[in-house]
Structure formats: C-alpha cells, structure tokens
Amino acid sequence: MKALRSWSLHLLLLLFRSCVSAWLSLNDCGRVGSIRQRTFSDDNGRFQSTTNSDIDIPQTSHDSTFLSQVEDTVSNVLNHYGRENVETSDLVLSLNPPERESFGVARCLDTRLQSFRRNKDCPRCWLQRAHCICDQCPPLMIQEESVIRRIFLLMHHKEICLAVDTAKLILACFPHHCRLVVAGIGPEYQSSMKELQEAIHQPNCLVLFPSEDAQTFADILASNSKQQQNEKREGIGSDGSVRWDLIVIDGTWSQAQKIHKRYFPPTEKGGPQRVQLSSTSLLPLHNSHNAGHQQLRRHPIDLRTISTMEATRLLLKEILGETAASTGDGTTSVWDTMLHYQKISNEAAQRQLGPPRTKATPDSQLPMQCRQPRIQPS
C-alpha cells in the first residue's frame, strides 16, 4: 500500500511538471508571435522596422523607410481634404486639375497600402513574406564623396507595392542616396517632390530618358567646359569634382513618356540634361541568353523590356566606372551584385505570381485540323 501511494505521488508530480512546461511554451509562443507582428506594422497599422533585440533579424533587413514616406504623403493629402470626404464626388469635381490629380492618386494609393498592410507583405522588397528576398539583398555601398549626389526615383503610383517592379531594388541598394517621388502628388504634400523640383533647375542634374536630344554621359562631360563646371558650386565634391543628381523615371513605357513630358521641359528651354546609355552598355542587352536585365512585363519592342533597375545600373557603371564601387567584402563589384539582385527578385516574383498567363489563340487563326467542330442547331 505504501509503495502504491509513493508511485501515485510520483505520477502526480510528473503531471504537474508537464502542465507547467506546456504553459510556459504557450506563453513564449504568444510573446514571439506578438513581436513578429510588430516587425511589419505598429499598433496603428503603419509600416515600421522592429528594434527588438529578441529577434535575430538585422534592422535594415525589412527597412520600411520609403514606404513610410509614401504613407505620410498619402495621409497629408487625404487629411487636407478630410478622410470623411474621400468618396464624395462633389469634392472631386470642385478641385482644380493638379489638386484633383493629387487627391485621386492619394486615394488609389491609400486603398493599395491598406491591402498591403492586411497581407503583411514585406515593406522593402514588396513581396509576400514567404517569398521575401531582403536577407539575400542587403544594401550596397557607394563612396560618400562619389560623383553621384542623389538618385531621384520618380515613380508612377501604380508601381508602388508592385511585386514585379524593379525600382524598389534601387531603393534597397542605395537607401542613403535615393529619394522616392510619387508622380502626380504636388510638392506641398511630399518633400521629395519639392527636392526634385529644386534639383531640376541646377546645371548638374541628369534625367535618364532616351529623348531625341539625349546624350551619353561621356558626351555630356565633353561638352561641359571647365569654366561651366566650376560654376556648379551647389554640386562640388570635396575633391573639386562635380556631383550629379540623377532622375530615373519608373513606370511602363507609356507612363514614363507622359511623366517625362509633364515634369521636364526641353533642355533648350532650361530643362535638365537628358542622358542615355552608350552603345557599349547596350550591346550586352541584345544577348537573348542573358535575360537578367529584363523586366517580367512584356513589350513588343525588345529595347523597352529593359528594366528600370538595369538601365540605372548600367548608367551608374558608366558614371562611376567599372571598379569604382564594391560590396562590403570588397570581392564583388556593385554592378555584378545589382544584376544578381534583379535575378533573385524576378525569380521570387515569378514564384509568387505563378507562371505567366498566355492569351488563347482565336479559333479563326488556328489550322483547320485544330479548330473546334461547330455543332449545328437541330
């Protein structure tokens, strides 16, 4: 009897220990789950980067700085008119065209950002967390005294949060040099637009766009006299070299044409200089076996399938030189790394979106033996 009682007490003690261990495990899971949720959004649903030391993820891994700026811009517009009036058609009709465009773009972006937050997608690579590539694509380094001062990404609003967009990789590569500007929203609502408009009137500003008067960077340097370069006091580096502001337009080809026409007057009328890629840089793009430079969206003209990321990469390579920059370990050039980043991004976006959709061939264009037989009405 005494042995049976001792055995029963031993079983009760083991059961008690098991219950305590299970309770502690559940408590830890709940704590970790709440921490993970704060990684991508705070209590108000805004995009934030976590600073909690319990998480073994670098703070820059999922940096949300640029998307937070977009959200601030959207809030500035909608709060100006009152969020309760967002769906009021009378308000829209009463606005002048620039204000109406700002309001319309902000309203579209607000809907997209809300959906983005609900899905808890990554605010840096704009992919679902299951396909996030941020750990594979850390920021790159360009020397602080580089001849590149700032890179403005003038982006069509439909590109924001788009999985196949490549300009997000430029933001991820050079967060300290880049400025994200949403086309269609005025400078009174976003400081980056004001900064861009001020840069346009400086002589050391370049717009990457293949217009009729566009020149290669080498030709631009050759055409600028030494006296003209000395007058560019705003963009002088510590070694006396000119520091350039680069504006890159991001969107489909038709969107980019409209943005270029709207924001940049011709060079002969005081607009910024247009820069285009040299024939040497374009030569590898004609190699059909190297598809890493292409965007996932199709275009009937091959040259227009070049992604924003690849065009910017090649121009920076022309400006800074083949070996002017390297990755953190100094073993790989930034330009090779950027190309690798786009390949990683394209593959992740394809996994997320699935295989590309193909248009069905109309029955009238098929060979006779492949057409579906027509059933005659009885």
CSV table of C-alpha atoms in Angstrom, one decimal:
chain,number,residue,atom,x,y,z
A,1,MET,CA,0.0,0.0,0.0
A,2,LYS,CA,2.8,2.4,0.9
A,3,ALA,CA,4.6,1.7,-2.4
A,4,LEU,CA,1.4,2.3,-4.3
A,5,ARG,CA,0.9,5.7,-2.6
A,6,SER,CA,4.5,6.7,-3.4
A,7,TRP,CA,4.0,5.7,-7.0
A,8,SER,CA,0.8,7.8,-7.2
A,9,LEU,CA,2.6,10.9,-5.8
A,10,HIS,CA,5.4,10.4,-8.3
A,11,LEU,CA,2.9,10.4,-11.2
A,12,LEU,CA,1.1,13.5,-9.9
A,13,LEU,CA,4.5,15.3,-9.7
A,14,LEU,CA,5.3,14.4,-13.3
A,15,LEU,CA,1.9,15.5,-14.5
A,16,PHE,CA,2.3,18.9,-12.7
A,17,ARG,CA,5.7,19.5,-14.3
A,18,SER,CA,4.3,18.7,-17.7
A,19,CYS,CA,1.5,21.2,-17.3
A,20,VAL,CA,3.9,23.9,-16.2
A,21,SER,CA,6.2,23.3,-19.2
A,22,ALA,CA,3.3,23.4,-21.6
A,23,TRP,CA,2.0,26.7,-20.1
A,24,LEU,CA,5.5,28.3,-20.4
A,25,SER,CA,5.8,27.2,-24.0
A,26,LEU,CA,2.5,28.6,-25.0
A,27,ASN,CA,3.3,31.9,-23.2
A,28,ASP,CA,6.6,32.2,-25.1
A,29,CYS,CA,4.9,31.5,-28.4
A,30,GLY,CA,2.4,34.2,-27.8
A,31,ARG,CA,5.2,36.6,-26.9
A,32,VAL,CA,7.2,35.8,-30.1
A,33,GLY,CA,4.0,36.0,-32.2
A,34,SER,CA,3.3,39.5,-31.0
A,35,ILE,CA,6.9,40.5,-31.6
A,36,ARG,CA,6.8,39.2,-35.2
A,37,GLN,CA,3.6,41.1,-35.9
A,38,ARG,CA,5.2,44.3,-34.8
A,39,THR,CA,8.0,43.7,-37.2
A,40,PHE,CA,5.9,45.0,-40.2
A,41,SER,CA,3.3,47.2,-38.6
A,42,ASP,CA,2.8,49.1,-35.4
A,43,ASP,CA,-0.5,49.5,-33.4
A,44,ASN,CA,-1.8,51.9,-36.0
A,45,GLY,CA,-1.0,49.7,-38.9
A,46,ARG,CA,1.8,51.9,-40.2
A,47,PHE,CA,4.9,50.3,-41.7
A,48,GLN,CA,7.7,50.2,-39.1
A,49,SER,CA,11.0,48.4,-38.7
A,50,THR,CA,11.4,46.4,-35.5
A,51,THR,CA,14.2,47.3,-33.0
A,52,ASN,CA,13.5,44.5,-30.6
A,53,SER,CA,16.8,42.7,-29.6
A,54,ASP,CA,15.0,39.4,-29.2
A,55,ILE,CA,14.6,39.0,-33.0
A,56,ASP,CA,17.6,37.7,-34.8
A,57,ILE,CA,17.0,39.9,-37.9
A,58,PRO,CA,19.1,43.0,-38.9
A,59,GLN,CA,17.2,46.2,-38.5
A,60,THR,CA,17.9,47.1,-42.2
A,61,SER,CA,16.6,43.7,-43.3
A,62,HIS,CA,13.0,44.8,-43.8
A,63,ASP,CA,13.5,48.6,-43.8
A,64,SER,CA,10.3,50.4,-44.4
A,65,THR,CA,11.6,54.0,-44.7
A,66,PHE,CA,10.5,54.7,-48.2
A,67,LEU,CA,7.1,53.1,-47.9
A,68,SER,CA,6.5,55.0,-44.7
A,69,GLN,CA,7.3,58.2,-46.6
A,70,VAL,CA,4.7,57.3,-49.2
A,71,GLU,CA,2.1,56.6,-46.5
A,72,ASP,CA,2.9,60.0,-44.9
A,73,THR,CA,2.4,61.7,-48.3
A,74,VAL,CA,-1.0,59.9,-48.8
A,75,SER,CA,-2.0,61.0,-45.3
A,76,ASN,CA,-1.0,64.6,-46.0
A,77,VAL,CA,-3.3,64.7,-49.0
A,78,LEU,CA,-6.3,62.9,-47.5
A,79,ASN,CA,-6.1,64.7,-44.2
A,80,HIS,CA,-6.0,68.0,-46.0
A,81,TYR,CA,-9.5,67.4,-47.5
A,82,GLY,CA,-10.8,65.2,-44.7
A,83,ARG,CA,-10.9,61.5,-44.9
A,84,GLU,CA,-14.7,61.6,-44.5
A,85,ASN,CA,-14.9,63.2,-47.9
A,86,VAL,CA,-12.8,60.6,-49.7
A,87,GLU,CA,-15.8,59.1,-51.5
A,88,THR,CA,-17.5,62.4,-52.2
A,89,SER,CA,-17.8,63.1,-55.9
A,90,ASP,CA,-18.8,66.8,-55.3
A,91,LEU,CA,-15.4,67.4,-53.7
A,92,VAL,CA,-13.5,65.9,-56.6
A,93,LEU,CA,-15.4,68.0,-59.2
A,94,SER,CA,-14.7,71.2,-57.2
A,95,LEU,CA,-10.9,70.8,-57.3
A,96,ASN,CA,-8.6,72.2,-59.9
A,97,PRO,CA,-6.7,69.7,-62.1
A,98,PRO,CA,-3.5,69.5,-60.1
A,99,GLU,CA,-5.3,69.1,-56.8
A,100,ARG,CA,-7.7,66.6,-58.3
A,101,GLU,CA,-4.8,64.5,-59.5
A,102,SER,CA,-3.1,64.6,-56.1
A,103,PHE,CA,-6.4,63.6,-54.5
A,104,GLY,CA,-7.0,60.8,-57.0
A,105,VAL,CA,-3.5,59.4,-56.7
A,106,ALA,CA,-3.6,59.5,-52.9
A,107,ARG,CA,-7.0,57.8,-52.8
A,108,CYS,CA,-5.7,54.9,-55.0
A,109,LEU,CA,-2.5,54.5,-53.0
A,110,ASP,CA,-4.5,54.5,-49.8
A,111,THR,CA,-6.5,51.5,-50.9
A,112,ARG,CA,-3.4,49.7,-52.1
A,113,LEU,CA,-1.5,50.4,-48.9
A,114,GLN,CA,-4.4,49.2,-46.8
A,115,SER,CA,-4.4,45.9,-48.7
A,116,PHE,CA,-0.6,45.7,-48.4
A,117,ARG,CA,-0.8,46.1,-44.6
A,118,ARG,CA,-3.5,43.4,-44.3
A,119,ASN,CA,-1.4,41.0,-46.2
A,120,LYS,CA,1.7,41.8,-44.1
A,121,ASP,CA,3.9,41.9,-47.2
A,122,CYS,CA,7.5,43.0,-46.9
A,123,PRO,CA,7.7,46.8,-47.0
A,124,ARG,CA,11.2,46.7,-48.6
A,125,CYS,CA,11.0,44.1,-51.4
A,126,TRP,CA,7.2,44.4,-51.8
A,127,LEU,CA,6.8,40.6,-51.9
A,128,GLN,CA,4.9,38.2,-49.7
A,129,ARG,CA,6.8,37.2,-46.6
A,130,ALA,CA,7.0,33.6,-47.9
A,131,HIS,CA,9.0,35.0,-50.9
A,132,CYS,CA,10.9,37.8,-49.2
A,133,ILE,CA,14.4,38.4,-50.6
A,134,CYS,CA,15.7,41.0,-48.2
A,135,ASP,CA,18.1,38.7,-46.4
A,136,GLN,CA,19.6,37.9,-49.8
A,137,CYS,CA,19.8,41.6,-51.0
A,138,PRO,CA,21.4,43.8,-48.3
A,139,PRO,CA,22.2,47.4,-49.0
A,140,LEU,CA,25.3,48.2,-51.1
A,141,MET,CA,27.8,50.9,-50.6
A,142,ILE,CA,29.0,53.8,-52.8
A,143,GLN,CA,31.7,56.1,-51.5
A,144,GLU,CA,30.3,59.1,-49.7
A,145,GLU,CA,32.2,61.5,-51.9
A,146,SER,CA,31.0,59.8,-55.1
A,147,VAL,CA,30.2,62.0,-58.1
A,148,ILE,CA,26.6,60.8,-57.6
A,149,ARG,CA,24.9,63.1,-55.1
A,150,ARG,CA,21.3,61.9,-55.1
A,151,ILE,CA,19.2,59.5,-57.1
A,152,PHE,CA,15.5,60.5,-57.5
A,153,LEU,CA,13.1,57.7,-58.4
A,154,LEU,CA,10.1,59.5,-60.0
A,155,MET,CA,7.6,56.6,-59.8
A,156,HIS,CA,4.2,56.2,-61.3
A,157,HIS,CA,1.7,55.5,-58.5
A,158,LYS,CA,0.7,52.1,-60.0
A,159,GLU,CA,4.3,50.8,-59.5
A,160,ILE,CA,4.1,51.3,-55.7
A,161,CYS,CA,4.0,47.9,-53.9
A,162,LEU,CA,4.0,46.0,-57.2
A,163,ALA,CA,5.7,42.6,-57.0
A,164,VAL,CA,7.4,42.9,-60.4
A,165,ASP,CA,8.6,46.4,-60.0
A,166,THR,CA,12.4,46.7,-60.2
A,167,ALA,CA,13.0,50.3,-59.0
A,168,LYS,CA,12.4,49.0,-55.4
A,169,LEU,CA,15.8,47.3,-55.8
A,170,ILE,CA,17.5,50.6,-56.4
A,171,LEU,CA,16.0,51.9,-53.2
A,172,ALA,CA,17.1,48.8,-51.4
A,173,CYS,CA,20.7,49.0,-52.8
A,174,PHE,CA,21.3,52.7,-52.1
A,175,PRO,CA,18.9,53.9,-49.3
A,176,HIS,CA,21.1,56.9,-48.4
A,177,HIS,CA,21.4,58.2,-51.9
A,178,CYS,CA,17.8,57.6,-53.1
A,179,ARG,CA,14.7,59.7,-52.9
A,180,LEU,CA,11.3,58.2,-53.8
A,181,VAL,CA,9.0,60.6,-55.5
A,182,VAL,CA,5.4,59.7,-56.4
A,183,ALA,CA,4.4,61.3,-59.7
A,184,GLY,CA,1.1,63.1,-59.6
A,185,ILE,CA,1.3,64.4,-56.0
A,186,GLY,CA,2.4,68.0,-55.5
A,187,PRO,CA,5.4,69.3,-53.5
A,188,GLU,CA,3.1,70.7,-50.8
A,189,TYR,CA,2.3,67.1,-49.8
A,190,GLN,CA,5.7,65.4,-50.3
A,191,SER,CA,9.1,66.9,-49.5
A,192,SER,CA,10.8,64.6,-52.0
A,193,MET,CA,8.9,66.3,-54.9
A,194,LYS,CA,10.0,69.7,-53.7
A,195,GLU,CA,13.5,68.5,-53.5
A,196,LEU,CA,13.3,67.1,-57.1
A,197,GLN,CA,11.8,70.3,-58.5
A,198,GLU,CA,14.7,72.3,-56.9
A,199,ALA,CA,17.3,69.9,-58.4
A,200,ILE,CA,15.8,70.2,-61.9
A,201,HIS,CA,16.9,73.8,-62.1
A,202,GLN,CA,20.5,73.0,-61.2
A,203,PRO,CA,23.0,72.6,-64.0
A,204,ASN,CA,24.3,69.3,-62.6
A,205,CYS,CA,21.0,67.4,-62.9
A,206,LEU,CA,20.6,64.5,-65.3
A,207,VAL,CA,17.3,62.8,-66.4
A,208,LEU,CA,17.7,59.2,-67.6
A,209,PHE,CA,15.5,59.1,-70.7
A,210,PRO,CA,16.2,58.3,-74.4
A,211,SER,CA,14.8,61.5,-75.8
A,212,GLU,CA,15.9,62.9,-79.2
A,213,ASP,CA,18.3,65.3,-77.5
A,214,ALA,CA,19.7,62.8,-75.0
A,215,GLN,CA,23.5,62.4,-74.8
A,216,THR,CA,25.7,59.8,-73.3
A,217,PHE,CA,27.4,60.7,-70.0
A,218,ALA,CA,30.8,60.8,-71.8
A,219,ASP,CA,29.4,63.3,-74.3
A,220,ILE,CA,27.9,65.5,-71.6
A,221,LEU,CA,31.3,65.6,-69.8
A,222,ALA,CA,33.0,66.5,-73.1
A,223,SER,CA,30.5,69.3,-73.9
A,224,ASN,CA,30.8,70.9,-70.5
A,225,SER,CA,33.7,73.4,-70.4
A,226,LYS,CA,35.9,73.6,-67.3
A,227,GLN,CA,34.5,77.1,-66.7
A,228,GLN,CA,30.9,75.8,-66.6
A,229,GLN,CA,31.9,73.0,-64.2
A,230,ASN,CA,33.5,75.5,-61.8
A,231,GLU,CA,30.2,77.4,-61.7
A,232,LYS,CA,28.3,74.4,-60.3
A,233,ARG,CA,29.1,75.3,-56.7
A,234,GLU,CA,26.0,73.5,-55.4
A,235,GLY,CA,27.3,70.2,-56.6
A,236,ILE,CA,31.0,70.4,-56.0
A,237,GLY,CA,32.6,67.4,-54.1
A,238,SER,CA,35.5,67.7,-51.6
A,239,ASP,CA,38.0,66.9,-54.4
A,240,GLY,CA,36.6,69.6,-56.7
A,241,SER,CA,34.7,67.2,-58.9
A,242,VAL,CA,31.1,67.8,-60.0
A,243,ARG,CA,28.5,65.8,-58.1
A,244,TRP,CA,25.4,64.9,-60.1
A,245,ASP,CA,21.8,64.5,-59.3
A,246,LEU,CA,20.2,61.6,-61.3
A,247,ILE,CA,16.5,61.4,-62.0
A,248,VAL,CA,15.1,58.0,-63.0
A,249,ILE,CA,11.5,57.6,-64.2
A,250,ASP,CA,9.8,54.3,-63.2
A,251,GLY,CA,6.7,53.0,-65.0
A,252,THR,CA,5.6,51.3,-68.2
A,253,TRP,CA,7.0,52.9,-71.4
A,254,SER,CA,3.8,54.9,-72.0
A,255,GLN,CA,3.6,56.0,-68.4
A,256,ALA,CA,7.3,57.1,-68.5
A,257,GLN,CA,6.7,59.1,-71.6
A,258,LYS,CA,3.8,61.0,-70.0
A,259,ILE,CA,5.8,61.7,-66.8
A,260,HIS,CA,8.8,62.9,-68.8
A,261,LYS,CA,6.7,65.2,-70.9
A,262,ARG,CA,4.9,66.6,-67.9
A,263,TYR,CA,7.8,67.3,-65.5
A,264,PHE,CA,10.8,68.1,-67.6
A,265,PRO,CA,10.8,71.0,-70.1
A,266,PRO,CA,13.2,70.7,-73.1
A,267,THR,CA,16.8,71.3,-72.5
A,268,GLU,CA,16.9,74.3,-74.8
A,269,LYS,CA,14.1,75.9,-72.7
A,270,GLY,CA,16.0,75.5,-69.4
A,271,GLY,CA,15.2,71.9,-68.7
A,272,PRO,CA,17.7,69.4,-67.3
A,273,GLN,CA,20.1,67.5,-69.5
A,274,ARG,CA,18.9,64.1,-70.8
A,275,VAL,CA,21.3,61.2,-70.5
A,276,GLN,CA,21.1,57.9,-72.3
A,277,LEU,CA,23.1,54.7,-72.2
A,278,SER,CA,26.1,54.3,-74.5
A,279,SER,CA,26.1,51.8,-77.4
A,280,THR,CA,28.8,49.9,-75.4
A,281,SER,CA,26.4,49.5,-72.5
A,282,LEU,CA,23.5,48.5,-74.7
A,283,LEU,CA,25.5,45.8,-76.6
A,284,PRO,CA,25.2,43.0,-74.0
A,285,LEU,CA,21.4,43.7,-73.7
A,286,HIS,CA,20.9,42.2,-77.2
A,287,ASN,CA,22.2,38.9,-76.0
A,288,SER,CA,19.0,36.8,-75.8
A,289,HIS,CA,20.7,34.3,-73.5
A,290,ASN,CA,21.1,36.9,-70.7
A,291,ALA,CA,17.5,37.7,-69.5
A,292,GLY,CA,18.5,39.0,-66.1
A,293,HIS,CA,18.3,42.6,-67.3
A,294,GLN,CA,14.7,42.3,-68.5
A,295,GLN,CA,11.6,43.2,-66.6
A,296,LEU,CA,8.9,40.5,-66.3
A,297,ARG,CA,6.4,42.6,-68.2
A,298,ARG,CA,6.4,42.2,-72.0
A,299,HIS,CA,6.8,44.8,-74.7
A,300,PRO,CA,6.8,44.3,-78.5
A,301,ILE,CA,10.0,46.3,-78.8
A,302,ASP,CA,12.9,44.5,-77.2
A,303,LEU,CA,14.8,47.6,-76.1
A,304,ARG,CA,11.8,48.7,-74.0
A,305,THR,CA,11.8,45.5,-72.0
A,306,ILE,CA,15.0,46.7,-70.2
A,307,SER,CA,14.1,47.2,-66.5
A,308,THR,CA,14.4,50.4,-64.6
A,309,MET,CA,17.0,48.7,-62.3
A,310,GLU,CA,19.1,47.5,-65.2
A,311,ALA,CA,19.1,50.9,-67.0
A,312,THR,CA,20.1,52.6,-63.8
A,313,ARG,CA,22.8,50.0,-63.1
A,314,LEU,CA,24.4,50.5,-66.5
A,315,LEU,CA,24.3,54.3,-66.3
A,316,LEU,CA,25.9,54.3,-62.8
A,317,LYS,CA,28.5,51.9,-64.1
A,318,GLU,CA,29.3,54.4,-66.9
A,319,ILE,CA,29.5,57.3,-64.4
A,320,LEU,CA,31.4,55.7,-61.6
A,321,GLY,CA,33.5,53.3,-63.6
A,322,GLU,CA,33.9,49.6,-63.6
A,323,THR,CA,35.6,49.2,-60.3
A,324,ALA,CA,34.6,52.4,-58.5
A,325,ALA,CA,32.4,50.6,-56.0
A,326,SER,CA,32.4,47.2,-54.4
A,327,THR,CA,30.3,45.1,-52.0
A,328,GLY,CA,31.1,45.1,-48.3
A,329,ASP,CA,33.6,42.4,-48.5
A,330,GLY,CA,35.3,44.0,-51.5
A,331,THR,CA,35.4,40.9,-53.6
A,332,THR,CA,32.5,41.6,-56.0
A,333,SER,CA,31.6,44.7,-57.9
A,334,VAL,CA,28.4,46.5,-57.1
A,335,TRP,CA,27.3,46.2,-60.7
A,336,ASP,CA,27.5,42.4,-60.7
A,337,THR,CA,25.7,42.3,-57.4
A,338,MET,CA,22.9,44.5,-58.7
A,339,LEU,CA,22.4,42.2,-61.6
A,340,HIS,CA,22.3,39.3,-59.3
A,341,TYR,CA,19.7,41.1,-57.1
A,342,GLN,CA,17.4,41.5,-60.1
A,343,LYS,CA,17.7,37.9,-61.0
A,344,ILE,CA,16.8,36.9,-57.4
A,345,SER,CA,13.8,39.4,-57.4
A,346,ASN,CA,12.5,38.1,-60.8
A,347,GLU,CA,12.6,34.5,-59.6
A,348,ALA,CA,10.8,35.3,-56.4
A,349,ALA,CA,8.1,37.4,-58.1
A,350,GLN,CA,7.6,34.5,-60.6
A,351,ARG,CA,7.2,32.1,-57.7
A,352,GLN,CA,4.7,34.4,-56.1
A,353,LEU,CA,2.7,35.2,-59.2
A,354,GLY,CA,2.9,31.7,-60.8
A,355,PRO,CA,3.6,31.0,-64.5
A,356,PRO,CA,2.8,33.8,-67.0
A,357,ARG,CA,-0.6,33.8,-68.5
A,358,THR,CA,-0.9,33.2,-72.2
A,359,LYS,CA,-3.5,34.6,-74.5
A,360,ALA,CA,-5.7,32.0,-76.2
A,361,THR,CA,-5.3,31.9,-79.9
A,362,PRO,CA,-8.6,32.8,-81.7
A,363,ASP,CA,-10.2,29.8,-83.3
A,364,SER,CA,-10.2,31.5,-86.7
A,365,GLN,CA,-6.4,31.8,-86.6
A,366,LEU,CA,-5.8,28.1,-85.9
A,367,PRO,CA,-5.2,25.5,-88.7
A,368,MET,CA,-8.3,23.7,-89.9
A,369,GLN,CA,-7.5,20.4,-88.2
A,370,CYS,CA,-7.1,22.2,-84.8
A,371,ARG,CA,-10.4,24.1,-84.9
A,372,GLN,CA,-13.2,23.0,-82.7
A,373,PRO,CA,-16.1,21.4,-84.6
A,374,ARG,CA,-19.2,23.6,-84.8
A,375,ILE,CA,-22.4,22.0,-83.6
A,376,GLN,CA,-25.2,22.7,-86.0
A,377,PRO,CA,-28.5,23.6,-84.3
A,378,SER,CA,-31.1,21.0,-84.6
